[in-house]
PDB file of N, CA and C in Angstrom:
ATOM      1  N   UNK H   1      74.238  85.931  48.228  1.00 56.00           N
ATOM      2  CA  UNK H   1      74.325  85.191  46.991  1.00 56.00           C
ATOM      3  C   UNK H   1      75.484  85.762  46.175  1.00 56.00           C
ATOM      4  N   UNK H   2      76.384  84.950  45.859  1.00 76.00           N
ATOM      5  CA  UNK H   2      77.558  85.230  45.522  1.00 76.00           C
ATOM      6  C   UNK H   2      77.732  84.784  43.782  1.00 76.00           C
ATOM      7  N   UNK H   3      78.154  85.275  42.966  1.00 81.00           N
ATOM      8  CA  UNK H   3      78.218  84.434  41.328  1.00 81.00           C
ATOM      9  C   UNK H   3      79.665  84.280  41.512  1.00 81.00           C
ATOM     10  N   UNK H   4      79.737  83.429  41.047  1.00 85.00           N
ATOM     11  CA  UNK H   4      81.539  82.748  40.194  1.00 85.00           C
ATOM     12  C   UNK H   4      81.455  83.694  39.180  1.00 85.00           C
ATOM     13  N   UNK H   5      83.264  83.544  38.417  1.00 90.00           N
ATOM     14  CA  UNK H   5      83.124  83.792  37.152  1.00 90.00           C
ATOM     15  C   UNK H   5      82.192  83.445  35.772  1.00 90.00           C
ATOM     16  N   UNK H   6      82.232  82.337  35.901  1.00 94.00           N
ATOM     17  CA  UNK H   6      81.506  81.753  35.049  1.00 94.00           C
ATOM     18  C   UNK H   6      79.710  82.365  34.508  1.00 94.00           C
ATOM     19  N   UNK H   7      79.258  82.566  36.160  1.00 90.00           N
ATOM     20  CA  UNK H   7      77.983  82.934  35.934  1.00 90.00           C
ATOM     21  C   UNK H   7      78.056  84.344  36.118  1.00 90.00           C
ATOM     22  N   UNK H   8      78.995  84.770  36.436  1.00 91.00           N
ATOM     23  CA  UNK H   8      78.945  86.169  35.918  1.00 91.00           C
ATOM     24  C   UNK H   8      78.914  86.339  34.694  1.00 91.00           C
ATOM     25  N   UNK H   9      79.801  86.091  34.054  1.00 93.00           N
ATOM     26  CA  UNK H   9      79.410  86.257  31.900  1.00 93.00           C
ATOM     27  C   UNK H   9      78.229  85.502  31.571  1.00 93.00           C
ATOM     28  N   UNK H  10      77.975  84.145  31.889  1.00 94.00           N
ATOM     29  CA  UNK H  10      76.825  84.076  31.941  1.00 94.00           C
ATOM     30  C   UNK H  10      75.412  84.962  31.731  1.00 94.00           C
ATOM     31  N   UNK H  11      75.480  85.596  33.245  1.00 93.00           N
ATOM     32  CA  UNK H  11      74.714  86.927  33.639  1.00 93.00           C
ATOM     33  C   UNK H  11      74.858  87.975  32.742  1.00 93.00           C
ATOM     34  N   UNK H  12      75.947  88.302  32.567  1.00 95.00           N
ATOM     35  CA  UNK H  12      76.210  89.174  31.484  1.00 95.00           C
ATOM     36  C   UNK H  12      75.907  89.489  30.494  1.00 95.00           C
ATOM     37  N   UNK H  13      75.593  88.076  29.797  1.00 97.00           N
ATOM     38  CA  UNK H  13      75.587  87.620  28.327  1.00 97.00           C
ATOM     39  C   UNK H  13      73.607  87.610  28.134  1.00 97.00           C
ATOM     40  N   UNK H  14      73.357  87.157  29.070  1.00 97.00           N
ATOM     41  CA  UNK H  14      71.995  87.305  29.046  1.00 97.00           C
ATOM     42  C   UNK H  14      71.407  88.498  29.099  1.00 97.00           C
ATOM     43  N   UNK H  15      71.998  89.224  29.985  1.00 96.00           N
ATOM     44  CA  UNK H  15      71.641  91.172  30.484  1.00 96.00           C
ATOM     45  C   UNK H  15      71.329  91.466  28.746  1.00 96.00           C
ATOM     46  N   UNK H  16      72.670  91.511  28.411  1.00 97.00           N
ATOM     47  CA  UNK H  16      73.084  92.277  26.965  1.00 97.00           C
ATOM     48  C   UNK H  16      72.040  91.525  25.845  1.00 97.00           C
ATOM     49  N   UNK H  17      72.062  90.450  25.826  1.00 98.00           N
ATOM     50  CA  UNK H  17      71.174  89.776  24.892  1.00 98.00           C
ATOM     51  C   UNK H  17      69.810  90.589  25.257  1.00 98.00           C
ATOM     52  N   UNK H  18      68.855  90.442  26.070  1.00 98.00           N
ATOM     53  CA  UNK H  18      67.875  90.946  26.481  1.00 98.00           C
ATOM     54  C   UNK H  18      67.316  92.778  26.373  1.00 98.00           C
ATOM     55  N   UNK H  19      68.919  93.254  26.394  1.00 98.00           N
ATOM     56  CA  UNK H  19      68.916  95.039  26.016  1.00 98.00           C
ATOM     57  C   UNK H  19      68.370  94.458  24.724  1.00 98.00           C
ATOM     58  N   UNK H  20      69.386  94.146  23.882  1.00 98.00           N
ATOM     59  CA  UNK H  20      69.170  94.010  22.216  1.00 98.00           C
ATOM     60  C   UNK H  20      67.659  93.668  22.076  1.00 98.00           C
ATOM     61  N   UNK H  21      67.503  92.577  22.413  1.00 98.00           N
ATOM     62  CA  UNK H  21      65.590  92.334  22.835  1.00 98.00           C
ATOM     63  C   UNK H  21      64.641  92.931  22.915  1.00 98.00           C
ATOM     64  N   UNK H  22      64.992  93.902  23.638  1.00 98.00           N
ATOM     65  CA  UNK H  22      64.019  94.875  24.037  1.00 98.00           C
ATOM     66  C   UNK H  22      64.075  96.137  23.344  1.00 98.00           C
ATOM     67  N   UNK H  23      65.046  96.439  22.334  1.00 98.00           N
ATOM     68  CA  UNK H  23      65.514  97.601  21.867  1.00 98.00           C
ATOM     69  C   UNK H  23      65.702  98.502  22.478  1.00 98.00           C
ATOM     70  N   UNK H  24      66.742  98.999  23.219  1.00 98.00           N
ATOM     71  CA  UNK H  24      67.152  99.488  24.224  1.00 98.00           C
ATOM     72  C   UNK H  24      68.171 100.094  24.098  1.00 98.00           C
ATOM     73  N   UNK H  25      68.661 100.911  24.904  1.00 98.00           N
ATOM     74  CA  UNK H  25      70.212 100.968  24.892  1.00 98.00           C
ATOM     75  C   UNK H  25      70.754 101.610  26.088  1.00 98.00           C
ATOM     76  N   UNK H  26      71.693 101.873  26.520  1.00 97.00           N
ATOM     77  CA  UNK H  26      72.269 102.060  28.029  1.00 97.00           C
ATOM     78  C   UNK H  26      72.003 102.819  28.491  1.00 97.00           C
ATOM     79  N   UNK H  27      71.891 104.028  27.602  1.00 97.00           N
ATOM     80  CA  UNK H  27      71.277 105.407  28.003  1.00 97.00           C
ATOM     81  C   UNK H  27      69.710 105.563  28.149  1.00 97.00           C
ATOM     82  N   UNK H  28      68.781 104.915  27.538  1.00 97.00           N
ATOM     83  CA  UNK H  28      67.655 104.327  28.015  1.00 97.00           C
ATOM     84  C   UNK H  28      67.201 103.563  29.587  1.00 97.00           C
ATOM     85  N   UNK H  29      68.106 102.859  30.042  1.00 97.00           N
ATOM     86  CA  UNK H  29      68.158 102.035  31.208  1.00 97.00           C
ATOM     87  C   UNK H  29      68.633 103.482  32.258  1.00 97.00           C
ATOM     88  N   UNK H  30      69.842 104.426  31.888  1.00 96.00           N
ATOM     89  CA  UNK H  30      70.122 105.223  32.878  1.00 96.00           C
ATOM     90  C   UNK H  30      68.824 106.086  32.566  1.00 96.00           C
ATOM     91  N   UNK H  31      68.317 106.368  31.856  1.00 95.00           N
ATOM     92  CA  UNK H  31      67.231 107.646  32.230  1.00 95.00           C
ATOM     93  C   UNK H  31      66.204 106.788  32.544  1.00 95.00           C
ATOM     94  N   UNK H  32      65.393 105.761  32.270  1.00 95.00           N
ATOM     95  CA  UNK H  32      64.685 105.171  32.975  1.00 95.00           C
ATOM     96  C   UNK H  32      64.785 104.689  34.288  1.00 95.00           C
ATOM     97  N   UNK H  33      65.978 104.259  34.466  1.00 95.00           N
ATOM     98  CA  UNK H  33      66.199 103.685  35.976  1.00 95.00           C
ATOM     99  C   UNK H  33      66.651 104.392  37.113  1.00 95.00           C
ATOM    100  N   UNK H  34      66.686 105.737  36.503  1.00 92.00           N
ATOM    101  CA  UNK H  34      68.021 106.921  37.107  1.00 92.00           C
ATOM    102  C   UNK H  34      69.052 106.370  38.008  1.00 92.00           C
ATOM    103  N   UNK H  35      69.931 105.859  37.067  1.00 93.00           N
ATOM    104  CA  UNK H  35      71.420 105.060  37.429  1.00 93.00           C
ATOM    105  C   UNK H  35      72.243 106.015  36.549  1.00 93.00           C
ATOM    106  N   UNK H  36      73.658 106.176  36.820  1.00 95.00           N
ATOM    107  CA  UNK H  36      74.767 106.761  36.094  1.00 95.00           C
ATOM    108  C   UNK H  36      75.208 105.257  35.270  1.00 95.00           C
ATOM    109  N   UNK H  37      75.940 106.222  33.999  1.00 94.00           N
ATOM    110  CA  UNK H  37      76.395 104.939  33.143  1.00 94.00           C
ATOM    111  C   UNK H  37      77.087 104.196  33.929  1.00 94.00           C
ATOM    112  N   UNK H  38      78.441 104.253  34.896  1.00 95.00           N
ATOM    113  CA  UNK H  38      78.936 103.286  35.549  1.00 95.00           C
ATOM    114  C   UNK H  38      78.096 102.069  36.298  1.00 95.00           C
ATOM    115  N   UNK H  39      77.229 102.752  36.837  1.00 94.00           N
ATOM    116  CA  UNK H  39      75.994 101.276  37.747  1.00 94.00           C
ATOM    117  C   UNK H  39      75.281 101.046  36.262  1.00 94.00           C
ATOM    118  N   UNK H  40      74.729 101.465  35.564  1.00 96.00           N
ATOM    119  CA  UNK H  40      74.204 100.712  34.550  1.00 96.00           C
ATOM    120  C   UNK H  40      75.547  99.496  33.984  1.00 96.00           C
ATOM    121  N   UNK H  41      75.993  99.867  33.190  1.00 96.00           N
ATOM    122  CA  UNK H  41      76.963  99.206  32.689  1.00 96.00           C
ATOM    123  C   UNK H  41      77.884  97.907  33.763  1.00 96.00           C
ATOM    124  N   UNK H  42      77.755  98.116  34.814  1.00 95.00           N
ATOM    125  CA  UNK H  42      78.365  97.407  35.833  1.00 95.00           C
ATOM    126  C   UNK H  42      77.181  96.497  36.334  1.00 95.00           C
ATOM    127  N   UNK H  43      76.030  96.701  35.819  1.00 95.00           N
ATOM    128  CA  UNK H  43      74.721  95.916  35.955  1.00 95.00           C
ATOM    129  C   UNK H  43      74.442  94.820  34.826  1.00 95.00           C
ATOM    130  N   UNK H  44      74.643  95.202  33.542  1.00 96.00           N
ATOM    131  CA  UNK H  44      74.760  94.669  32.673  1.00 96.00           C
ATOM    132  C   UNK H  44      75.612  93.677  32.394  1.00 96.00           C
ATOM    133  N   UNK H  45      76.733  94.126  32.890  1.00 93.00           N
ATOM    134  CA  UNK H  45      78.169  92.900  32.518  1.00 93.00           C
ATOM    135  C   UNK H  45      78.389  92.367  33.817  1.00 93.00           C
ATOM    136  N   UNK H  46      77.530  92.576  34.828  1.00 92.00           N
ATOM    137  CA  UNK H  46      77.565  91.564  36.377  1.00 92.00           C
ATOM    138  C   UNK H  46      79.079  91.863  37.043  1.00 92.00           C
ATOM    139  N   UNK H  47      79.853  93.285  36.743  1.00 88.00           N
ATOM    140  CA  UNK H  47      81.404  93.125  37.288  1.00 88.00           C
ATOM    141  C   UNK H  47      80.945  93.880  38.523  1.00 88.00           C
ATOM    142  N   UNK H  48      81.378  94.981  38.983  1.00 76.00           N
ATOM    143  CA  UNK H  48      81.312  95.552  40.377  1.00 76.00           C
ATOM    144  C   UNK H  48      79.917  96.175  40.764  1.00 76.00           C
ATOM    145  N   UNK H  49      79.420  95.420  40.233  1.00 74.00           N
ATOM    146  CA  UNK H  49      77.831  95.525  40.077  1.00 74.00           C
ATOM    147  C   UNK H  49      77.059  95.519  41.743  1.00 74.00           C
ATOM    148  N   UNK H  50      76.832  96.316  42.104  1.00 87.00           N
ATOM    149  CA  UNK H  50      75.524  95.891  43.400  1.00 87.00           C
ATOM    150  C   UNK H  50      74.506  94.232  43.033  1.00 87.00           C
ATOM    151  N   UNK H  51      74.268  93.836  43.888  1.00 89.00           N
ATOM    152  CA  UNK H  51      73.328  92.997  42.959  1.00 89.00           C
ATOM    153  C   UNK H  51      72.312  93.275  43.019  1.00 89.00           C
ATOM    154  N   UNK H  52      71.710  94.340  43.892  1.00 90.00           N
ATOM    155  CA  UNK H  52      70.357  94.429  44.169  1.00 90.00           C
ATOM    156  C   UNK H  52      70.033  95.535  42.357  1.00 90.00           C
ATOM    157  N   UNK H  53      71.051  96.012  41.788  1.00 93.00           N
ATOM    158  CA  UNK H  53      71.079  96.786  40.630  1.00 93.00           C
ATOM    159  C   UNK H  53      71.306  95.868  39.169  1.00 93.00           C
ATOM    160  N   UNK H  54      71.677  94.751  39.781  1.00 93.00           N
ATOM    161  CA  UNK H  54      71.663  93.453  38.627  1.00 93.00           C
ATOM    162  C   UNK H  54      70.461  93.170  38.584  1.00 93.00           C
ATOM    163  N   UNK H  55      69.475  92.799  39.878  1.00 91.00           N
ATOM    164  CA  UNK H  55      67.949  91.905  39.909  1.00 91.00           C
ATOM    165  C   UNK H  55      67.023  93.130  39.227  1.00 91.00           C
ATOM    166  N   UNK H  56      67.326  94.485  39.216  1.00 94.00           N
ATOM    167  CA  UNK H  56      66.424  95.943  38.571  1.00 94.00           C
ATOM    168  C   UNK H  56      66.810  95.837  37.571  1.00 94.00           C
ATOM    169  N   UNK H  57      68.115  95.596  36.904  1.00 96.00           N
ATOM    170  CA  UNK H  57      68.227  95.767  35.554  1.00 96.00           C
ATOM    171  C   UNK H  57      67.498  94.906  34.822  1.00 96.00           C
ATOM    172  N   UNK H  58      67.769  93.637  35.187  1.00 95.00           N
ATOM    173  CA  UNK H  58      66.958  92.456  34.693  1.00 95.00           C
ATOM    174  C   UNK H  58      65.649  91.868  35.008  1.00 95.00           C
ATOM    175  N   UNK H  59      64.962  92.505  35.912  1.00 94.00           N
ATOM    176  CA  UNK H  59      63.441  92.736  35.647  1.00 94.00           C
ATOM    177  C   UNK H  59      63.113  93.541  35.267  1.00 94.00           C
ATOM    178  N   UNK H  60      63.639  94.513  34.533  1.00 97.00           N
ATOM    179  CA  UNK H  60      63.324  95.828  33.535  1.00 97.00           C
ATOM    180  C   UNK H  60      63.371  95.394  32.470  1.00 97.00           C
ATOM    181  N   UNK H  61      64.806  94.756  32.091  1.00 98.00           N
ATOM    182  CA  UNK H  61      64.619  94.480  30.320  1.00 98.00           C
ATOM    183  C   UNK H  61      64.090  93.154  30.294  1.00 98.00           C
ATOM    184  N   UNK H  62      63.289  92.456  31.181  1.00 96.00           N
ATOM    185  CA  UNK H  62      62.950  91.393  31.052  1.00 96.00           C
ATOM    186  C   UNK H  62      60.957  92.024  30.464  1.00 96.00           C
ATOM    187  N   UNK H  63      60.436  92.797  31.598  1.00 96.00           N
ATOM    188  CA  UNK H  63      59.658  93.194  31.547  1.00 96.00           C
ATOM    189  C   UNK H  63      59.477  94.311  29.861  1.00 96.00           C
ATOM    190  N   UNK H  64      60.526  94.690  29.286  1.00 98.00           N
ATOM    191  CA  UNK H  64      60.524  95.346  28.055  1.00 98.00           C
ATOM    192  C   UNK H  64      60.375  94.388  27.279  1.00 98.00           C
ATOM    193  N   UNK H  65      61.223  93.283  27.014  1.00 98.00           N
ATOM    194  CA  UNK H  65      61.198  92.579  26.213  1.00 98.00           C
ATOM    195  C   UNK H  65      59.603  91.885  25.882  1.00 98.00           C
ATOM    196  N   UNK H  66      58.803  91.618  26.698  1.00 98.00           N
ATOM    197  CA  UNK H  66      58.134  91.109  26.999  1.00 98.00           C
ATOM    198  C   UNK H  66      56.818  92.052  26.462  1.00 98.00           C
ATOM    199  N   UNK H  67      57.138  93.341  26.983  1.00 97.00           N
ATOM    200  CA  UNK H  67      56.055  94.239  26.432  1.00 97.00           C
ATOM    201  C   UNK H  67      56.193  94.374  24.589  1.00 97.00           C
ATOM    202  N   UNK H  68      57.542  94.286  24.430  1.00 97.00           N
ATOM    203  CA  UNK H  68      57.587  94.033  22.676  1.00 97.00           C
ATOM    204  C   UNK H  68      57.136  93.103  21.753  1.00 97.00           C
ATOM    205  N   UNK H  69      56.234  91.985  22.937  1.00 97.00           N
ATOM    206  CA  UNK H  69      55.939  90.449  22.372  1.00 97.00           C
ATOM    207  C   UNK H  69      56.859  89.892  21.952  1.00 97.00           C
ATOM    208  N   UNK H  70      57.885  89.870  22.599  1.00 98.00           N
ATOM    209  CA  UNK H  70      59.017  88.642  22.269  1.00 98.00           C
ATOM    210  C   UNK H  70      59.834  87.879  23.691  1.00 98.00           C
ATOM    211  N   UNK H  71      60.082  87.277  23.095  1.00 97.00           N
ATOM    212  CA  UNK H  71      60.308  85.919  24.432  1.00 97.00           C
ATOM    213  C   UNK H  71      61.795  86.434  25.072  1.00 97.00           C
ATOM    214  N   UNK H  72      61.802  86.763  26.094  1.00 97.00           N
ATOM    215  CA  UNK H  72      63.331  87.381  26.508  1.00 97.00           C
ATOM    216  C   UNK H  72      64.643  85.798  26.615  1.00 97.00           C
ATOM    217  N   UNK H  73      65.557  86.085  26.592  1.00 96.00           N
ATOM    218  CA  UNK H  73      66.427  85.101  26.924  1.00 96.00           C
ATOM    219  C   UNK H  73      66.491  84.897  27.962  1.00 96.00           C
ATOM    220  N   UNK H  74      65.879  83.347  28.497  1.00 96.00           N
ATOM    221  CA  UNK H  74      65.966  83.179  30.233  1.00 96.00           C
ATOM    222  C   UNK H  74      67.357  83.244  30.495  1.00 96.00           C
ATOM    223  N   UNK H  75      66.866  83.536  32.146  1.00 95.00           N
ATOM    224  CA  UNK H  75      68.108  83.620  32.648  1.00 95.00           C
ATOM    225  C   UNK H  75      68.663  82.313  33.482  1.00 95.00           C
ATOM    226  N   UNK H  76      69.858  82.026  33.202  1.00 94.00           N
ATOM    227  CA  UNK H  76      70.482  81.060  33.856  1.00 94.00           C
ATOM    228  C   UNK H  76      70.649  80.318  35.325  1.00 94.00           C
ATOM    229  N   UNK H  77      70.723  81.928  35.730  1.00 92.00           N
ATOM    230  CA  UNK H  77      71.211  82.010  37.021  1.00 92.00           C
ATOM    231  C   UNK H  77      70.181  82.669  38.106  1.00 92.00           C
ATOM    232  N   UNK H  78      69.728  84.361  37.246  1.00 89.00           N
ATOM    233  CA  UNK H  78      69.017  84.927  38.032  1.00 89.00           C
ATOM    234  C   UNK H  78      67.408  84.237  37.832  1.00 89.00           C
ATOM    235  N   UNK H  79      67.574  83.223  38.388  1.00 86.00           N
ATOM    236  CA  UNK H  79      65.744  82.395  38.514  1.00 86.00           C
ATOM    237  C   UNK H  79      65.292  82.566  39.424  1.00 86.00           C
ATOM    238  N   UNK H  80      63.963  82.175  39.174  1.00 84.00           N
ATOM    239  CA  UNK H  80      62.619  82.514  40.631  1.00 84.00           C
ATOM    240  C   UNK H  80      63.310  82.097  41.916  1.00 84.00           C
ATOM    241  N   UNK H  81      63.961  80.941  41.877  1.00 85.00           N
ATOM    242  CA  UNK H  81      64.731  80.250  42.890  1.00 85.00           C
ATOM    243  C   UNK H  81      65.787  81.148  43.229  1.00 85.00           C
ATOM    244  N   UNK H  82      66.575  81.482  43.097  1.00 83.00           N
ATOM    245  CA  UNK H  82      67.818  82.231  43.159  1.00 83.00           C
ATOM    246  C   UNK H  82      67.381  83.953  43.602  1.00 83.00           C
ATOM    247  N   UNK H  83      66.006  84.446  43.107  1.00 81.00           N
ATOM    248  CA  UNK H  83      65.888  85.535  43.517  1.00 81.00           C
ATOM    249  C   UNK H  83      64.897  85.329  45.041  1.00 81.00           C
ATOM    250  N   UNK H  84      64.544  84.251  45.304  1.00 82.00           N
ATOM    251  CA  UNK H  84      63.897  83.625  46.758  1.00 82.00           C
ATOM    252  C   UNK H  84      65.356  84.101  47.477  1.00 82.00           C
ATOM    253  N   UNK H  85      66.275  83.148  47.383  1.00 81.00           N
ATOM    254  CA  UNK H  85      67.598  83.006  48.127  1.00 81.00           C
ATOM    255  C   UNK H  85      68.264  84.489  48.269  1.00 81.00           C
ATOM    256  N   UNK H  86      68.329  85.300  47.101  1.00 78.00           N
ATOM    257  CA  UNK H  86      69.124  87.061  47.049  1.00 78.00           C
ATOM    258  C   UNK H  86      67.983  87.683  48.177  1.00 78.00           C
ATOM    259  N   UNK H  87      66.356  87.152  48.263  1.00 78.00           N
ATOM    260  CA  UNK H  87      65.623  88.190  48.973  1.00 78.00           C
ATOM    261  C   UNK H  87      66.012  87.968  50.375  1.00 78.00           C
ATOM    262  N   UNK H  88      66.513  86.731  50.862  1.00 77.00           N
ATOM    263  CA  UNK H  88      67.289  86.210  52.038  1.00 77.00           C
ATOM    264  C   UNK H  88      68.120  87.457  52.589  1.00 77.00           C
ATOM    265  N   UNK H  89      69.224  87.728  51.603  1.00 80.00           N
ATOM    266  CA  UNK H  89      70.035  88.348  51.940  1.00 80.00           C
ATOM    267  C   UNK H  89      70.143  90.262  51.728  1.00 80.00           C
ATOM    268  N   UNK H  90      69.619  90.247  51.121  1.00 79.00           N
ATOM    269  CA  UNK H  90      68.859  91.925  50.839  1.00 79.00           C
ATOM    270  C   UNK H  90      67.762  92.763  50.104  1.00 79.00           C
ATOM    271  N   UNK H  91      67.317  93.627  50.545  1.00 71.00           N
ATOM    272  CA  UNK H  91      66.047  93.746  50.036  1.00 71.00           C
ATOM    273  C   UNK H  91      65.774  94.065  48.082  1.00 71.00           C
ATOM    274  N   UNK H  92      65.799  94.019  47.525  1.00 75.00           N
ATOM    275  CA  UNK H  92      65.592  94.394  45.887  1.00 75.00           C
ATOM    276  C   UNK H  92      64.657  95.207  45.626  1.00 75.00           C
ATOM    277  N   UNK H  93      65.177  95.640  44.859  1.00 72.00           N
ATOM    278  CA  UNK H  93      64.107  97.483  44.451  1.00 72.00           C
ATOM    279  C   UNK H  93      62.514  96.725  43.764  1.00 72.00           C
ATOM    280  N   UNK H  94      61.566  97.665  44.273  1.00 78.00           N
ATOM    281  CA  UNK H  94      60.746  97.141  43.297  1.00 78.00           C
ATOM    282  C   UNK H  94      60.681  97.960  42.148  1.00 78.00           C
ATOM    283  N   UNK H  95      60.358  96.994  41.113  1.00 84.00           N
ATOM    284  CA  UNK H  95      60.594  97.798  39.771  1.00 84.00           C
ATOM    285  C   UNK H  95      60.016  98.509  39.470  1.00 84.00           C
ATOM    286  N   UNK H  96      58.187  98.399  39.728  1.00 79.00           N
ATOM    287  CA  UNK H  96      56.940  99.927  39.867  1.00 79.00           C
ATOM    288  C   UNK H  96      57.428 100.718  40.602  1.00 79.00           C
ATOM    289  N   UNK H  97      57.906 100.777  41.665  1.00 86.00           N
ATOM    290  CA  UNK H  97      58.361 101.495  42.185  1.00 86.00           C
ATOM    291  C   UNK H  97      59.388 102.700  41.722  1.00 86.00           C
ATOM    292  N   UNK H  98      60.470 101.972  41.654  1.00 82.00           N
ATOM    293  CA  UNK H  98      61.586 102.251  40.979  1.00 82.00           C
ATOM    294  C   UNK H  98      61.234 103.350  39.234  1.00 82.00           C
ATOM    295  N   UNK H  99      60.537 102.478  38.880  1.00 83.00           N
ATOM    296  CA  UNK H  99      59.698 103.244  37.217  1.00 83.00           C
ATOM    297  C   UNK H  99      58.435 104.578  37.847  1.00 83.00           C
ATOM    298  N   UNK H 100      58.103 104.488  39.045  1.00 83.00           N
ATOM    299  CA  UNK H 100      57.223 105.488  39.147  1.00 83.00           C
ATOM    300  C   UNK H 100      58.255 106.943  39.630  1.00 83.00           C
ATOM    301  N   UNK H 101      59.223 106.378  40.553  1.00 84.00           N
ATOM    302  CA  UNK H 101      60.005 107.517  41.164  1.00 84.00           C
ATOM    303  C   UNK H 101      60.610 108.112  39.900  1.00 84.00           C
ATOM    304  N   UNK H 102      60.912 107.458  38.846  1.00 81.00           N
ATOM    305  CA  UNK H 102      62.109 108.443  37.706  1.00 81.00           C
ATOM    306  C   UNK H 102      60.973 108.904  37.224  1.00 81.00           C
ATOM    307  N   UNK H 103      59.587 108.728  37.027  1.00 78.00           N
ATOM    308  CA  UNK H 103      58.936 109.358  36.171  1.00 78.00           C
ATOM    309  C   UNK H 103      58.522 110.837  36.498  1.00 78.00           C
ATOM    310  N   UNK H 104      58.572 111.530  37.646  1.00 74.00           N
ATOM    311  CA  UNK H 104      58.161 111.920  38.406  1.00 74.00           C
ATOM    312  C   UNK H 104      59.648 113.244  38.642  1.00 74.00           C
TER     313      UNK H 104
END
């Protein structure tokens, strides 16, 4: 699964909207997710991003937002449909997972 430009800022624009959402901030996502600022930040703005580190970022602050009782900004691109099609092509972290190993 490949994004254009387009839905890359797209992607982008939603990531960042959704930090703000969730009250968050980058350094939050790297100690929670144990990512270095470069893969965080490259997750967020969809540029040399892994994608399997785009679909973790954004079921994290989707899942924050959500725990704050507020409605996250859907996403455009990364939908139920679209993450069927990415599981096609590689496996995606699970996010309990992923949240149990940094805790630890």
């Amino acid at each position: 699964m490949t994004l254009n430009k387009r839905e890359r800022a797209a992607t982008g624009e939603e990531q960042r909207a959704n930090l703000e959402l969730a009250g968050l901030s980058e350094a939050d996502l790297q100690r929670t997710l144990g990512m270095d600022d470069d893969r965080v930040s490259a997750a967020l703005d969809v540029t040399s991003a892994d994608p399997i580190d785009v679909w973790l970022v954004r079921d994290y602050l989707e899942r924050m937002v959500l725990e704050r009782g507020r409605e996250p900004r859907p996403y455009t691109v990364l939908t139920p449909a679209a993450r069927a099609s990415a599981e096609k092509w590689f496996a995606l972290y699970d996010l309990d997972e992923v949240l149990k190993e940094s805790a630890s």
